Amino acid sequence: MYGTTHTRAKAAGAVAALSGLVFAALPATAAHAATTPVNTGFESGTTGWSTYSAGGQNAASFTEAGGHGGSTRLSHWSASAYKVETYQYLSGLTDGTYTLSAWVRSGGGQDSAYIALRNCGTAEQRTDLPPTADGAWIRLVTSVRVTGGACTISLNSDAHAGQWANFDDITFTRGSTGLSVRGGDLSTLPKNEAYGAGYSDASGRAGDAMSILKSSGMNYVRLKVWVDPVDGYNDKAHVLAMAKRAEALGMKTLIDFHYSDAWADPGKQNKPAAWAGHGYSRLRTDVYHHTYDVLNALKAQGTTADMVQIGNEINGGMLWPEGSTGNWSQLAGLLTSGANAAKAVSSGTKVALHLAEGGDNEGTRWWFDNAVARKVPFDVIALSYYGYWHGSLSGLQTNLDDAASRYGKPVLVAETAYAHTLADADGLENNVATADQLVTGYPATPAGQAANLRDVMNVVEAVPDDRGLGAVYWEPAWTAAKGSGWDPADPSSGNAWENQAVFGHSGRLLPAAAWFSHR
């Protein structure tokens, strides 16, 4: 046995707020070489697992009470700084792609903490642990191509004194993971460019923002459509031009219909001025014709939409009052009109229905149960998730997993973002402006922003049955440019979002953009 009663008592105190459980440390044993991992729930202590620490800190890896699925978990903790790996070697494998899954928790702040597949004949693959301040377990996955019949499951921590991580319920199965959508909403880019915004890559080389983001791994461009915006931006012509730019770079498009002349979101779903006096029957025709017109024009220029949203954050419906959720039959009719128009242009275009509140499982179920009951056609469930508004990552995971399973559809985080600074660049207070608005474990720094996007994408990747499509970063290029403000009717309005762009206040690309290359 390693450690002392005193050491264990201190360790228990470090995580008491989360577990309230007493340590029950067991000794490490030699790794077990087999085609399948053993003791994956750590119910037999560390039997079958080995521990390695270059600094001789093997005691930082131990089992204790308080598992995810069973009664025991693996923990990494020490009263002094430590680096430790708990691993299991597998051999006799049939070559191919395999996925590691693990339930994890972490106090955060480590130099690194991750699950990995290594020594598999190809490059090591790893997934970092998110901070879980609420004490909830998060499921993570990572996958690797095995060549040579062997692979090592690896659980790692490089941590300062008192920092901790938990691991449990390990699985190793055939199959791969990854994200097919790694996107950004670039709707405001044309206006920003018109008002003089400049962009550069991480090395400071000036360039086109879309090209820089494409080079970082972004593969989808989301573009919102307003019917008759007063400033002329986000209209059909600008969407067509932006789609051409995306297509020239080999990027796909997600077209986001707001069915309004300006912002549509859970707090407002105003009809376009041209439709203001129209009743429900005429609005159904309006929705169909507008949707068909824009999408058909895209198709005609060789940039057929890959995905389309029928409405934007329509938790309360759209085209109020006729299309509010207070009259679900009419809302269903409007949504069906839009979906039918999209499919009439191209049967291959995926139709998404988009809600805010990505962590609200009860609200998501209520909304989609109503849509399904009224036979609204759709292919994708799209959710916005901003951690400072929409709850914990565990809540997002619960909602994504449940929605994908309940409705048998792929899920997409259609909007997410995080602050890289609290500093304001244009005089308009930012939406995220003070430290008390931040998510615990993610400071308003370039590194904090990058970690937040990484962890959101990792949660989407872990949705079972390959139903996690990916994530779209909202307005990564909307930096502060005088004249390119939030209000299309007010040229002097500012931008409350520039501290959440993935280009800094100087226009240089930030580290978060590297996660557009997420596997």
XYZ file of C-alpha atoms in Angstrom:
519
model
C 0.000 0.000 0.000
C 1.208 3.482 -0.823
C 0.538 6.778 0.869
C -0.483 7.363 4.452
C -3.716 7.932 6.280
C -2.784 11.596 6.548
C -2.202 11.883 2.808
C -5.474 10.171 1.996
C -7.364 12.407 4.366
C -5.970 15.483 2.645
C -6.879 14.031 -0.746
C -10.401 13.297 0.360
C -10.731 16.859 1.568
C -9.660 18.165 -1.824
C -12.644 16.560 -3.537
C -15.109 16.367 -0.673
C -17.303 19.031 -2.204
C -17.856 16.729 -5.150
C -17.924 13.266 -3.687
C -18.199 13.353 0.073
C -16.564 9.929 -0.068
C -13.682 8.295 1.776
C -10.567 7.165 -0.104
C -10.066 3.442 -0.555
C -6.726 3.322 -2.377
C -5.470 0.044 -3.788
C -2.020 -0.908 -5.092
C -1.156 -0.825 -8.781
C -0.395 -4.107 -10.505
C 1.281 -5.065 -13.760
C -0.498 -4.283 -17.007
C -2.604 -7.073 -18.499
C -1.956 -7.768 -22.203
C -5.148 -8.932 -23.927
C -7.403 -8.110 -26.864
C -9.933 -6.427 -24.585
C -9.368 -4.235 -21.518
C -10.042 -5.671 -18.078
C -11.355 -4.100 -14.888
C -12.762 -1.180 -16.872
C -14.832 0.079 -13.943
C -11.976 -0.206 -11.412
C -14.138 -2.388 -9.178
C -11.078 -4.596 -8.596
C -8.830 -1.704 -7.709
C -6.066 -1.303 -10.274
C -5.898 -4.959 -11.280
C -4.975 -5.113 -14.957
C -3.675 -1.543 -14.997
C -0.143 -0.207 -14.661
C 1.088 3.140 -13.405
C 4.041 5.149 -14.658
C 5.505 8.376 -13.323
C 8.875 9.711 -14.424
C 9.118 11.494 -11.090
C 8.367 8.390 -9.046
C 4.883 9.658 -8.131
C 2.976 6.430 -8.754
C 0.999 7.025 -5.563
C -0.808 9.862 -7.368
C -2.836 7.182 -9.196
C -5.227 5.198 -7.005
C -8.773 3.894 -6.751
C -11.382 5.140 -4.346
C -15.088 4.969 -3.635
C -17.475 7.018 -5.752
C -17.622 5.630 -9.273
C -19.702 6.700 -12.234
C -21.439 3.397 -12.907
C -20.200 1.271 -10.030
C -18.831 1.855 -6.578
C -15.210 2.663 -7.457
C -13.288 5.086 -9.658
C -9.695 5.793 -10.606
C -8.350 9.084 -9.291
C -5.251 11.152 -9.919
C -4.274 13.427 -7.035
C -1.271 14.386 -4.955
C -0.439 16.942 -2.311
C 2.547 17.970 -4.458
C 2.924 18.575 -8.182
C 2.835 15.309 -10.122
C 2.888 13.625 -13.530
C 1.276 10.213 -13.719
C -0.089 7.800 -16.307
C -2.401 4.857 -15.681
C -2.406 2.518 -18.654
C -3.384 -0.850 -20.021
C -1.646 -2.591 -22.913
C -3.674 -4.511 -25.479
C -2.250 -6.973 -28.007
C -3.520 -9.455 -30.560
C -5.858 -6.848 -32.011
C -7.194 -7.054 -35.526
C -5.901 -4.015 -37.380
C -8.504 -1.305 -37.916
C -9.998 1.716 -36.198
C -10.888 1.623 -32.500
C -12.572 4.050 -30.129
C -11.766 4.644 -26.487
C -14.579 5.971 -24.291
C -14.274 7.078 -20.672
C -16.371 8.895 -18.093
C -14.319 11.641 -16.462
C -14.359 14.504 -13.991
C -11.719 17.104 -13.261
C -11.096 20.022 -10.973
C -9.371 21.728 -13.911
C -6.211 23.776 -14.018
C -3.793 20.956 -14.816
C -1.023 21.537 -17.317
C -2.658 18.573 -19.063
C -5.189 15.859 -18.253
C -6.418 13.559 -20.978
C -7.385 10.120 -22.220
C -5.319 8.717 -25.080
C -4.645 5.796 -27.396
C -0.905 5.481 -28.036
C 1.668 3.023 -29.391
C -0.957 1.800 -31.846
C 1.186 1.951 -34.991
C -0.158 5.390 -35.931
C -0.093 8.844 -34.347
C -1.279 9.064 -30.744
C -4.840 10.336 -30.358
C -5.995 12.098 -27.204
C -8.929 14.005 -25.771
C -8.490 16.529 -22.961
C -10.562 16.486 -19.785
C -12.814 19.517 -19.295
C -13.105 21.197 -15.900
C -16.270 19.945 -14.210
C -16.962 22.422 -11.441
C -20.475 21.020 -10.947
C -19.053 17.576 -10.136
C -20.921 15.915 -12.992
C -19.367 13.159 -15.053
C -18.651 13.779 -18.751
C -18.187 11.052 -21.349
C -15.227 11.527 -23.701
C -14.077 9.571 -26.723
C -10.987 9.329 -28.886
C -10.222 7.012 -31.777
C -7.137 5.673 -33.540
C -6.208 3.404 -36.430
C -4.381 0.338 -35.116
C -1.667 -1.196 -37.278
C 0.468 -3.991 -35.908
C -2.102 -5.494 -33.569
C -1.285 -3.578 -30.384
C -2.446 -0.425 -28.630
C -2.203 1.202 -25.206
C -5.108 2.797 -23.331
C -3.650 5.741 -21.433
C -5.102 7.987 -18.708
C -2.861 10.964 -17.929
C -2.406 13.891 -15.570
C 0.313 16.537 -15.395
C -0.869 18.597 -12.463
C 0.023 21.041 -9.742
C -0.378 20.206 -6.084
C -3.946 19.401 -5.089
C -5.365 19.187 -8.620
C -7.411 16.083 -9.337
C -9.013 13.988 -12.054
C -11.389 11.001 -11.983
C -11.791 8.231 -14.598
C -14.298 5.388 -14.825
C -16.233 3.000 -17.082
C -13.641 2.609 -19.826
C -14.644 1.000 -23.127
C -12.533 0.072 -26.165
C -14.527 -0.891 -29.240
C -14.254 -1.062 -33.014
C -15.230 2.148 -34.828
C -14.144 5.731 -35.299
C -15.137 9.159 -34.067
C -14.827 12.677 -35.440
C -16.810 15.736 -36.461
C -18.087 16.345 -39.981
C -19.090 19.963 -39.249
C -16.400 22.329 -37.989
C -17.925 25.626 -38.917
C -18.189 29.332 -38.366
C -20.971 31.849 -38.894
C -19.418 34.477 -41.163
C -22.591 36.457 -41.829
C -21.107 39.787 -40.717
C -17.782 39.360 -42.517
C -18.794 41.313 -45.670
C -19.917 44.296 -43.599
C -16.794 44.150 -41.452
C -14.630 44.098 -44.562
C -16.545 47.039 -46.055
C -15.786 49.075 -42.940
C -12.082 48.366 -43.010
C -11.560 45.315 -40.784
C -8.248 43.593 -41.368
C -7.226 40.028 -40.572
C -3.995 38.095 -40.236
C -3.007 34.534 -39.460
C -1.342 33.446 -36.241
C 2.037 34.528 -37.606
C 0.789 38.016 -38.412
C 0.537 37.563 -42.187
C -2.370 39.612 -43.543
C -5.020 37.730 -45.496
C -8.648 36.998 -46.189
C -10.479 35.934 -43.032
C -12.381 33.083 -44.674
C -9.202 31.711 -46.240
C -7.358 31.950 -42.922
C -10.146 30.061 -41.164
C -10.258 27.446 -43.932
C -6.515 26.919 -43.500
C -7.165 26.389 -39.783
C -9.588 23.563 -40.573
C -12.980 25.273 -40.838
C -15.085 23.368 -43.372
C -18.579 24.905 -43.037
C -19.726 28.520 -43.451
C -23.031 29.494 -41.857
C -24.840 32.458 -43.413
C -27.995 34.107 -42.101
C -30.689 35.427 -44.436
C -32.841 38.448 -43.675
C -35.709 39.314 -46.008
C -35.235 43.083 -46.504
C -32.567 44.376 -44.096
C -32.336 48.142 -43.861
C -28.545 48.178 -44.248
C -28.569 45.781 -47.197
C -26.393 43.129 -45.542
C -27.444 39.526 -44.875
C -29.751 39.703 -47.889
C -29.954 37.277 -50.789
C -27.235 39.015 -52.821
C -24.709 38.916 -49.991
C -25.508 35.286 -49.208
C -24.933 34.356 -52.849
C -21.591 36.169 -52.905
C -20.428 34.592 -49.651
C -21.483 31.119 -50.829
C -19.305 31.594 -53.930
C -16.341 32.477 -51.726
C -16.950 29.398 -49.592
C -17.323 27.119 -52.597
C -14.084 28.431 -54.115
C -12.310 27.329 -50.928
C -13.984 23.914 -50.895
C -16.187 24.762 -47.908
C -19.802 23.760 -47.368
C -22.678 26.105 -46.500
C -25.363 26.190 -43.839
C -28.067 28.743 -44.722
C -29.855 30.208 -41.707
C -33.295 31.659 -42.495
C -34.479 34.165 -39.878
C -37.746 35.032 -41.697
C -37.318 38.594 -40.512
C -35.713 41.861 -41.605
C -33.364 41.769 -38.595
C -32.376 39.547 -35.687
C -34.682 36.654 -34.804
C -34.050 34.812 -31.532
C -36.014 33.495 -28.536
C -36.925 37.052 -27.502
C -38.123 38.308 -30.870
C -39.483 36.746 -34.028
C -40.736 39.779 -35.919
C -42.318 39.394 -39.320
C -40.611 41.147 -42.246
C -42.197 44.481 -43.085
C -43.356 43.132 -46.436
C -45.277 40.358 -44.677
C -46.579 42.420 -41.767
C -50.250 42.333 -42.760
C -50.298 38.706 -43.861
C -52.307 36.056 -42.092
C -51.327 32.439 -41.562
C -52.240 31.095 -45.022
C -50.352 33.862 -46.809
C -47.378 33.441 -44.469
C -47.107 29.772 -45.450
C -46.795 30.895 -49.063
C -44.335 33.632 -48.103
C -42.093 31.151 -46.286
C -42.144 28.718 -49.182
C -41.416 31.287 -51.883
C -38.688 33.101 -49.915
C -36.947 29.848 -48.984
C -37.213 28.457 -52.499
C -36.035 31.713 -54.091
C -32.839 31.995 -52.065
C -31.940 28.308 -52.231
C -32.723 28.014 -55.927
C -30.498 31.026 -56.663
C -27.715 29.320 -54.744
C -28.234 26.144 -56.749
C -28.278 28.079 -60.033
C -24.821 29.527 -59.359
C -23.385 26.134 -58.470
C -23.413 26.537 -54.677
C -26.326 24.357 -53.601
C -26.818 24.630 -49.837
C -25.567 21.653 -47.881
C -27.781 22.389 -44.888
C -30.542 24.872 -44.137
C -32.147 26.104 -40.931
C -35.873 26.761 -41.094
C -35.888 29.533 -38.512
C -33.330 30.773 -36.002
C -33.551 29.911 -32.274
C -37.265 29.251 -32.591
C -37.948 28.071 -29.024
C -41.044 30.279 -29.010
C -41.844 29.782 -32.680
C -41.368 32.241 -35.543
C -43.301 34.900 -37.448
C -45.166 35.993 -34.354
C -47.989 35.965 -33.516
C -49.271 33.533 -36.152
C -46.331 31.139 -35.823
C -45.810 31.192 -32.068
C -45.728 28.003 -30.017
C -49.062 29.175 -28.628
C -50.486 27.820 -31.879
C -48.419 24.748 -32.661
C -50.496 23.632 -35.634
C -49.747 26.913 -37.420
C -46.069 26.855 -36.446
C -45.849 23.307 -37.798
C -47.411 24.460 -41.050
C -44.877 27.270 -41.469
C -41.949 24.986 -40.686
C -43.242 22.375 -43.107
C -43.511 24.997 -45.848
C -39.889 25.970 -45.386
C -38.681 22.377 -45.246
C -40.645 21.423 -48.349
C -39.203 24.374 -50.259
C -35.669 23.345 -49.325
C -36.236 19.773 -50.486
C -37.921 20.977 -53.683
C -34.703 22.771 -54.613
C -32.408 19.932 -53.572
C -33.403 16.668 -51.926
C -29.830 16.352 -50.654
C -29.947 19.559 -48.593
C -30.275 18.713 -44.897
C -33.084 20.512 -43.062
C -32.283 21.601 -39.494
C -34.610 22.941 -36.822
C -32.758 25.236 -34.447
C -33.362 26.037 -30.777
C -31.406 28.045 -28.217
C -30.828 26.768 -24.660
C -28.626 23.798 -25.561
C -28.534 22.607 -21.956
C -32.328 22.561 -21.524
C -33.366 18.954 -22.035
C -36.930 19.441 -20.816
C -37.476 22.348 -23.188
C -35.885 20.529 -26.121
C -38.071 17.469 -25.555
C -41.215 19.560 -25.288
C -40.465 21.428 -28.516
C -39.438 18.475 -30.665
C -42.181 16.225 -29.277
C -44.640 18.816 -30.567
C -42.875 19.061 -33.940
C -42.746 15.291 -34.387
C -46.381 14.868 -33.324
C -47.355 17.263 -36.141
C -45.092 15.502 -38.642
C -42.786 18.458 -39.297
C -40.046 17.104 -41.605
C -36.439 17.625 -40.540
C -33.056 15.920 -40.765
C -30.964 17.620 -38.050
C -31.537 18.884 -34.505
C -29.581 22.130 -34.105
C -28.969 23.796 -30.743
C -27.199 26.936 -29.585
C -24.884 26.483 -26.612
C -23.136 29.308 -24.800
C -21.796 28.058 -21.467
C -22.306 31.411 -19.733
C -26.051 31.329 -20.609
C -27.033 27.715 -21.220
C -25.698 25.673 -18.326
C -22.974 23.096 -17.841
C -21.252 20.860 -20.357
C -22.843 17.879 -18.654
C -26.249 19.437 -19.307
C -25.336 19.917 -22.961
C -24.179 16.300 -23.178
C -27.370 15.007 -21.582
C -29.487 17.013 -24.007
C -27.520 16.093 -27.132
C -27.446 12.407 -26.237
C -31.132 12.314 -25.403
C -32.261 14.245 -28.479
C -30.185 12.084 -30.813
C -31.593 8.908 -29.294
C -35.187 10.045 -28.769
C -35.688 11.353 -32.305
C -33.147 9.221 -34.177
C -31.528 12.298 -35.709
C -28.011 13.742 -35.804
C -27.388 16.749 -33.577
C -25.426 19.927 -34.207
C -24.282 22.766 -31.964
C -25.220 25.476 -34.470
C -23.884 28.325 -32.326
C -21.204 28.531 -29.654
C -18.546 31.070 -28.630
C -16.435 32.242 -25.704
C -14.505 35.345 -24.698
C -10.753 35.668 -25.241
C -10.645 38.886 -23.182
C -12.920 41.116 -21.119
C -11.439 44.218 -22.734
C -13.741 46.291 -24.925
C -12.510 47.526 -28.304
C -15.278 49.848 -29.492
C -16.986 51.525 -26.532
C -20.096 49.322 -26.516
C -20.264 47.049 -23.488
C -19.787 43.449 -24.540
C -22.302 40.670 -23.968
C -19.683 38.972 -21.808
C -17.995 41.838 -20.009
C -17.280 40.852 -16.394
C -15.515 38.000 -14.628
C -18.682 36.847 -12.881
C -20.210 35.983 -16.269
C -17.472 33.485 -17.115
C -17.733 29.717 -16.882
C -15.683 28.247 -14.031
C -12.457 26.795 -15.382
C -12.368 28.937 -18.514
C -10.708 32.325 -18.056
C -11.310 35.109 -20.588
C -7.970 34.533 -22.276
C -6.978 33.128 -25.668
C -6.194 29.811 -23.956
C -9.509 29.830 -22.075
C -11.425 30.514 -25.272
C -9.610 27.690 -27.049
C -10.285 25.236 -24.212
C -13.975 26.106 -24.182
C -14.385 25.454 -27.907
C -12.334 22.267 -27.609
C -14.528 20.923 -24.826
C -17.802 21.763 -26.582
C -16.569 19.947 -29.675
C -15.440 16.966 -27.585
C -18.906 16.657 -26.048
C -20.520 16.685 -29.501
C -18.023 14.097 -30.725
C -19.036 11.768 -27.889
C -22.735 11.592 -28.874
C -23.426 7.860 -29.342
C -23.967 6.161 -32.697
C -21.996 8.805 -34.618
C -24.884 11.272 -34.329
C -22.788 14.245 -33.212
C -22.266 16.275 -36.395
C -20.094 19.042 -34.976
C -20.167 22.674 -33.942
C -20.414 26.107 -35.562
C -18.624 29.045 -33.938
C -20.792 32.149 -33.991
C -19.260 35.149 -35.774
C -15.561 34.308 -35.367
C -14.607 37.230 -37.650
C -16.866 39.950 -36.189
C -14.123 42.165 -34.843
C -14.639 45.814 -33.918
C -14.985 47.920 -37.096
C -16.661 51.311 -36.803
C -19.884 51.174 -38.792
C -20.237 47.395 -38.570
C -22.423 47.332 -35.464
C -25.238 45.130 -34.274
C -28.142 47.372 -35.335
C -28.711 47.465 -39.107
C -30.829 50.598 -38.662
C -28.148 52.524 -36.744
C -24.764 53.046 -38.451
C -23.301 54.312 -35.176
C -24.158 51.151 -33.227
C -21.250 49.135 -31.866
C -20.333 45.479 -31.642
C -20.930 43.677 -28.345
C -19.217 40.527 -29.620
C -15.683 41.453 -30.683
C -14.127 39.937 -27.549
C -15.557 36.557 -28.587
C -14.199 36.544 -32.133
C -11.354 34.141 -32.890
C -9.373 37.073 -34.224
C -7.969 39.334 -31.503
C -8.487 43.075 -31.268
C -5.493 43.508 -33.592
C -7.080 41.196 -36.153
C -4.620 38.348 -35.562
C -5.876 34.765 -35.443
C -6.182 33.292 -31.934
C -5.395 29.732 -30.752
C -9.072 28.710 -30.647
C -9.079 28.536 -34.448
C -6.791 25.515 -34.311
C -9.744 23.472 -33.056
C -11.415 23.777 -36.451
C -8.985 20.980 -37.307
C -10.634 18.742 -34.709
C -10.583 15.195 -36.018
